């Protein structure tokens, strides 16, 4: 049963990816139907004290697929669809590895113009993403470039925002490129961080205001000290949230992505 | 508040912000000044980071709280709030990349829109060690700085060229403005610039962002 649930999850994700080939669709509608595409929605019908926990477990399971080193959970048509979509996004300027698969999706011409705007920023940030990490050699950086470019074309309203490079880089260290794109980058950023990284970064600002209020309430002495120093809570915490806690917690802990997801899921659910 | 003060040994606390395009070397300028450190493998700054260092001005200890902001344009949506209370700014461009100099004007506007009129601004041309790749002449930048009434200096965080001078000059200037103001008002000199106050330092034409009385906008 659980395997079937997982498959359902991927299929919705794959289709979601395919739908996204239309660049002019409304992004805001996506963020409002988050839970419907999640298997946790099934689980939610059973009363749970921590609904976000189940969702977190599903997400963590997603990530672990890649590290299991197989695409067996993503067999057949759906897997191909994600890969085709990924390649079609990259095919426009020859970034893709396999250009043979550009049949159905030809709509990447329009977002191509928009993506140029953040191309320069992506180039600047490639060497500044986990600098010195052995896995991010020339090949690794090329993969990161492809991943970020594909996302910028997939979601032109967000494009590329600094901080996404760390998340994408981390995914590449954990799973194959197509999985990183199809399952995780799209899944997590579209559903949980869409307006975090948009031009106005609205959700990021809202979350920081809310957090500041909570901290003010729970840790008045600390806030008093920060006020004295003229430092807003958000100045300290915004980078944590924006980078999904990557770079903030030790690599070895392996907990940072889980921790980051905890935060975003708690807010979303 | 007094309890906190006692732990810190300084007479003045000045907030200084580093702004400018992405990749011009803001973070390395900060690490060079505060830790005498330079990293070829620096990572992109997300949001804002800060560091402090104290210097001596006359017989006073001035503590600089330096804020390093992300350079990507969209981050201005959240970093503009961080300018609040800044009394000094280093507006950094890369002497090898013309576009970073072209954007200086926008950064300047951003600064002046979000900070007190008395802010001391220095235009900083970083990466001056890359002589063979230079795209902006010193004269052009100097001319721009004069027109905009800002200080100007070329630096190299890599070679530790002028980094100390740039920060020290900005901090000393803020100190001069503040202590003179305090003297005139007979105030407690340990407070920073009162908001909205106009201060005339006089004497030098190129003193940045120190408005003549009656002039209230950039």
GROMACS .gro file of C-alpha atoms in nm, chain A:
model
  269
    1UNK     CA    1   0.000   0.000   0.000
    2UNK     CA    2   0.264   0.241   0.091
    3UNK     CA    3   0.446   0.169  -0.234
    4UNK     CA    4   0.135   0.257  -0.426
    5UNK     CA    5   0.104   0.578  -0.236
    6UNK     CA    6   0.458   0.665  -0.327
    7UNK     CA    7   0.397   0.600  -0.693
    8UNK     CA    8   0.092   0.815  -0.687
    9UNK     CA    9   0.298   1.086  -0.541
   10UNK     CA   10   0.553   1.072  -0.818
   11UNK     CA   11   0.297   1.062  -1.088
   12UNK     CA   12   0.141   1.379  -0.964
   13UNK     CA   13   0.480   1.531  -0.948
   14UNK     CA   14   0.568   1.421  -1.297
   15UNK     CA   15   0.247   1.552  -1.439
   16UNK     CA   16   0.298   1.868  -1.251
   17UNK     CA   17   0.631   1.902  -1.423
   18UNK     CA   18   0.477   1.843  -1.761
   19UNK     CA   19   0.208   2.099  -1.699
   20UNK     CA   20   0.469   2.350  -1.613
   21UNK     CA   21   0.593   2.362  -1.969
   22UNK     CA   22   0.341   2.636  -2.018
   23UNK     CA   23   0.525   2.940  -1.893
   24UNK     CA   24   0.227   3.170  -1.862
   25UNK     CA   25   0.031   2.968  -1.616
   26UNK     CA   26  -0.063   3.110  -1.284
   27UNK     CA   27   0.188   3.014  -1.021
   28UNK     CA   28  -0.020   3.119  -0.729
   29UNK     CA   29  -0.271   2.844  -0.793
   30UNK     CA   30   0.003   2.591  -0.734
   31UNK     CA   31   0.085   2.700  -0.390
   32UNK     CA   32  -0.273   2.677  -0.280
   33UNK     CA   33  -0.318   2.316  -0.378
   34UNK     CA   34  -0.007   2.186  -0.215
   35UNK     CA   35  -0.163   1.916  -0.008
   36UNK     CA   36  -0.376   1.774  -0.286
   37UNK     CA   37  -0.065   1.655  -0.467
   38UNK     CA   38   0.079   1.502  -0.157
   39UNK     CA   39   0.014   1.154  -0.034
   40UNK     CA   40  -0.001   1.302   0.311
   41UNK     CA   41  -0.342   1.429   0.211
   42UNK     CA   42  -0.464   1.072   0.243
   43UNK     CA   43  -0.306   1.040   0.578
   44UNK     CA   44  -0.454   1.363   0.688
   45UNK     CA   45  -0.802   1.216   0.689
   46UNK     CA   46  -0.688   1.013   0.984
   47UNK     CA   47  -0.676   1.247   1.274
   48UNK     CA   48  -0.322   1.333   1.361
   49UNK     CA   49  -0.178   1.561   1.620
   50UNK     CA   50   0.114   1.648   1.391
   51UNK     CA   51  -0.008   1.656   1.033
   52UNK     CA   52   0.311   1.821   0.919
   53UNK     CA   53   0.511   1.530   1.047
   54UNK     CA   54   0.361   1.292   0.797
   55UNK     CA   55   0.422   1.532   0.517
   56UNK     CA   56   0.779   1.567   0.631
   57UNK     CA   57   0.823   1.193   0.629
   58UNK     CA   58   0.700   1.176   0.272
   59UNK     CA   59   0.941   1.447   0.164
   60UNK     CA   60   1.231   1.283   0.339
   61UNK     CA   61   1.136   0.958   0.168
   62UNK     CA   62   1.146   1.140  -0.166
   63UNK     CA   63   1.496   1.250  -0.104
   64UNK     CA   64   1.607   0.907  -0.005
   65UNK     CA   65   1.495   0.759  -0.337
   66UNK     CA   66   1.783   0.920  -0.512
   67UNK     CA   67   2.037   0.806  -0.261
   68UNK     CA   68   1.912   0.452  -0.297
   69UNK     CA   69   2.062   0.487  -0.639
   70UNK     CA   70   1.773   0.361  -0.843
   71UNK     CA   71   1.483   0.499  -1.033
   72UNK     CA   72   1.274   0.198  -0.958
   73UNK     CA   73   1.010   0.405  -0.788
   74UNK     CA   74   0.981   0.613  -1.098
   75UNK     CA   75   0.945   0.353  -1.362
   76UNK     CA   76   0.799   0.383  -1.707
   77UNK     CA   77   0.614   0.665  -1.865
   78UNK     CA   78   0.620   0.898  -1.571
   79UNK     CA   79   0.990   0.883  -1.523
   80UNK     CA   80   1.043   0.942  -1.891
   81UNK     CA   81   0.806   1.233  -1.881
   82UNK     CA   82   1.006   1.408  -1.611
   83UNK     CA   83   1.328   1.338  -1.797
   84UNK     CA   84   1.182   1.456  -2.125
   85UNK     CA   85   1.060   1.771  -1.962
   86UNK     CA   86   1.397   1.833  -1.806
   87UNK     CA   87   1.577   1.778  -2.136
   88UNK     CA   88   1.331   1.991  -2.327
   89UNK     CA   89   1.392   2.281  -2.090
   90UNK     CA   90   1.762   2.249  -2.152
   91UNK     CA   91   1.746   2.173  -2.522
   92UNK     CA   92   1.675   2.530  -2.621
   93UNK     CA   93   2.036   2.635  -2.609
   94UNK     CA   94   2.203   2.299  -2.626
   95UNK     CA   95   2.253   2.264  -2.253
   96UNK     CA   96   2.080   1.929  -2.251
   97UNK     CA   97   2.270   1.606  -2.261
   98UNK     CA   98   2.019   1.433  -2.486
   99UNK     CA   99   1.867   1.654  -2.745
  100UNK     CA  100   1.678   1.377  -2.913
  101UNK     CA  101   1.384   1.415  -2.681
  102UNK     CA  102   1.230   1.740  -2.778
  103UNK     CA  103   0.911   1.610  -2.925
  104UNK     CA  104   0.610   1.735  -2.734
  105UNK     CA  105   0.746   2.035  -2.548
  106UNK     CA  106   0.829   2.317  -2.775
  107UNK     CA  107   0.716   2.597  -2.553
  108UNK     CA  108   1.058   2.667  -2.408
  109UNK     CA  109   1.123   2.940  -2.664
  110UNK     CA  110   0.937   3.201  -2.463
  111UNK     CA  111   1.095   3.147  -2.123
  112UNK     CA  112   1.434   3.143  -2.291
  113UNK     CA  113   1.425   3.518  -2.326
  114UNK     CA  114   1.342   3.557  -1.960
  115UNK     CA  115   1.604   3.317  -1.838
  116UNK     CA  116   1.885   3.519  -1.987
  117UNK     CA  117   1.824   3.775  -1.718
  118UNK     CA  118   1.950   3.547  -1.441
  119UNK     CA  119   2.201   3.353  -1.644
  120UNK     CA  120   2.479   3.585  -1.534
  121UNK     CA  121   2.384   3.544  -1.171
  122UNK     CA  122   2.387   3.166  -1.201
  123UNK     CA  123   2.734   3.181  -1.355
  124UNK     CA  124   2.858   3.398  -1.070
  125UNK     CA  125   2.721   3.163  -0.811
  126UNK     CA  126   2.839   2.830  -0.956
  127UNK     CA  127   3.189   2.860  -0.809
  128UNK     CA  128   3.041   3.008  -0.493
  129UNK     CA  129   2.828   2.703  -0.416
  130UNK     CA  130   3.004   2.476  -0.168
  131UNK     CA  131   3.341   2.596  -0.298
  132UNK     CA  132   3.608   2.332  -0.276
  133UNK     CA  133   3.365   2.043  -0.249
  134UNK     CA  134   3.515   1.753  -0.445
  135UNK     CA  135   3.184   1.657  -0.604
  136UNK     CA  136   3.136   2.004  -0.746
  137UNK     CA  137   3.418   1.986  -0.998
  138UNK     CA  138   3.367   2.091  -1.360
  139UNK     CA  139   3.112   1.818  -1.421
  140UNK     CA  140   2.935   1.894  -1.099
  141UNK     CA  141   2.915   2.262  -1.181
  142UNK     CA  142   2.783   2.187  -1.528
  143UNK     CA  143   2.512   1.976  -1.370
  144UNK     CA  144   2.431   2.254  -1.127
  145UNK     CA  145   2.414   2.502  -1.415
  146UNK     CA  146   2.173   2.275  -1.600
  147UNK     CA  147   1.960   2.223  -1.293
  148UNK     CA  148   1.929   2.592  -1.210
  149UNK     CA  149   1.874   2.691  -1.572
  150UNK     CA  150   1.604   2.428  -1.613
  151UNK     CA  151   1.429   2.555  -1.301
  152UNK     CA  152   1.449   2.916  -1.417
  153UNK     CA  153   1.283   2.812  -1.744
  154UNK     CA  154   1.033   2.593  -1.569
  155UNK     CA  155   0.920   2.874  -1.343
  156UNK     CA  156   1.005   3.209  -1.505
  157UNK     CA  157   0.821   3.408  -1.240
  158UNK     CA  158   1.082   3.295  -0.990
  159UNK     CA  159   1.372   3.234  -1.223
  160UNK     CA  160   1.688   3.213  -1.021
  161UNK     CA  161   1.740   3.352  -0.674
  162UNK     CA  162   2.059   3.330  -0.475
  163UNK     CA  163   2.021   3.057  -0.211
  164UNK     CA  164   1.856   2.820  -0.457
  165UNK     CA  165   2.207   2.728  -0.568
  166UNK     CA  166   2.283   2.578  -0.227
  167UNK     CA  167   1.966   2.372  -0.223
  168UNK     CA  168   2.016   2.254  -0.581
  169UNK     CA  169   2.382   2.175  -0.507
  170UNK     CA  170   2.284   1.970  -0.206
  171UNK     CA  171   2.028   1.776  -0.409
  172UNK     CA  172   2.293   1.696  -0.670
  173UNK     CA  173   2.509   1.549  -0.399
  174UNK     CA  174   2.223   1.327  -0.291
  175UNK     CA  175   2.065   1.203  -0.612
  176UNK     CA  176   2.087   1.188  -0.991
  177UNK     CA  177   2.033   1.510  -1.181
  178UNK     CA  178   1.689   1.433  -1.327
  179UNK     CA  179   1.560   1.322  -0.989
  180UNK     CA  180   1.700   1.631  -0.828
  181UNK     CA  181   1.504   1.838  -1.077
  182UNK     CA  182   1.182   1.645  -1.109
  183UNK     CA  183   1.123   1.524  -0.760
  184UNK     CA  184   1.289   1.770  -0.538
  185UNK     CA  185   1.369   2.107  -0.686
  186UNK     CA  186   1.028   2.145  -0.846
  187UNK     CA  187   0.848   1.969  -0.563
  188UNK     CA  188   1.001   2.163  -0.279
  189UNK     CA  189   1.052   2.506  -0.429
  190UNK     CA  190   0.724   2.527  -0.620
  191UNK     CA  191   0.519   2.403  -0.331
  192UNK     CA  192   0.693   2.547  -0.032
  193UNK     CA  193   0.923   2.826  -0.139
  194UNK     CA  194   0.766   2.978  -0.446
  195UNK     CA  195   0.719   3.329  -0.311
  196UNK     CA  196   1.029   3.299  -0.099
  197UNK     CA  197   1.242   3.336  -0.408
  198UNK     CA  198   1.019   3.549  -0.631
  199UNK     CA  199   1.115   3.906  -0.716
  200UNK     CA  200   0.942   4.052  -0.411
  201UNK     CA  201   1.037   3.769  -0.175
  202UNK     CA  202   0.705   3.828  -0.004
  203UNK     CA  203   0.668   3.501   0.182
  204UNK     CA  204   1.016   3.528   0.316
  205UNK     CA  205   0.933   3.866   0.461
  206UNK     CA  206   0.604   3.747   0.605
  207UNK     CA  207   0.766   3.448   0.773
  208UNK     CA  208   1.031   3.666   0.927
  209UNK     CA  209   0.773   3.905   1.068
  210UNK     CA  210   0.582   3.616   1.220
  211UNK     CA  211   0.898   3.463   1.363
  212UNK     CA  212   1.004   3.795   1.506
  213UNK     CA  213   0.672   3.828   1.685
  214UNK     CA  214   0.706   3.479   1.828
  215UNK     CA  215   1.062   3.537   1.942
  216UNK     CA  216   0.960   3.866   2.097
  217UNK     CA  217   0.693   3.686   2.290
  218UNK     CA  218   0.900   3.386   2.397
  219UNK     CA  219   1.248   3.532   2.438
  220UNK     CA  220   1.199   3.894   2.538
  221UNK     CA  221   1.542   3.926   2.693
  222UNK     CA  222   1.715   3.818   2.374
  223UNK     CA  223   1.508   4.054   2.161
  224UNK     CA  224   1.584   4.333   2.406
  225UNK     CA  225   1.953   4.273   2.350
  226UNK     CA  226   1.910   4.262   1.973
  227UNK     CA  227   1.711   4.585   1.990
  228UNK     CA  228   1.994   4.740   2.185
  229UNK     CA  229   2.236   4.637   1.914
  230UNK     CA  230   1.997   4.763   1.648
  231UNK     CA  231   1.966   4.418   1.495
  232UNK     CA  232   1.629   4.283   1.389
  233UNK     CA  233   1.562   3.915   1.448
  234UNK     CA  234   1.507   3.877   1.074
  235UNK     CA  235   1.862   3.988   1.002
  236UNK     CA  236   1.984   3.678   1.178
  237UNK     CA  237   1.715   3.433   1.080
  238UNK     CA  238   1.625   3.527   0.720
  239UNK     CA  239   1.941   3.367   0.580
  240UNK     CA  240   1.862   3.046   0.771
  241UNK     CA  241   1.521   3.017   0.613
  242UNK     CA  242   1.626   3.133   0.267
  243UNK     CA  243   1.899   2.875   0.243
  244UNK     CA  244   1.675   2.609   0.401
  245UNK     CA  245   1.932   2.576   0.679
  246UNK     CA  246   2.201   2.462   0.439
  247UNK     CA  247   2.535   2.612   0.551
  248UNK     CA  248   2.384   2.682   0.890
  249UNK     CA  249   2.413   2.336   1.040
  250UNK     CA  250   2.707   2.099   1.008
  251UNK     CA  251   2.711   1.890   0.693
  252UNK     CA  252   2.782   1.578   0.891
  253UNK     CA  253   2.467   1.610   1.093
  254UNK     CA  254   2.259   1.516   0.792
  255UNK     CA  255   1.976   1.686   0.973
  256UNK     CA  256   1.974   2.020   0.807
  257UNK     CA  257   1.742   1.944   0.521
  258UNK     CA  258   1.504   1.768   0.755
  259UNK     CA  259   1.520   2.058   0.994
  260UNK     CA  260   1.463   2.310   0.718
  261UNK     CA  261   1.171   2.114   0.585
  262UNK     CA  262   1.026   2.094   0.935
  263UNK     CA  263   1.014   2.468   0.946
  264UNK     CA  264   0.856   2.519   0.611
  265UNK     CA  265   0.611   2.238   0.656
  266UNK     CA  266   0.502   2.356   0.994
  267UNK     CA  267   0.420   2.689   0.845
  268UNK     CA  268   0.248   2.551   0.543
  269UNK     CA  269   0.024   2.298   0.711
   0.00000   0.00000   0.00000
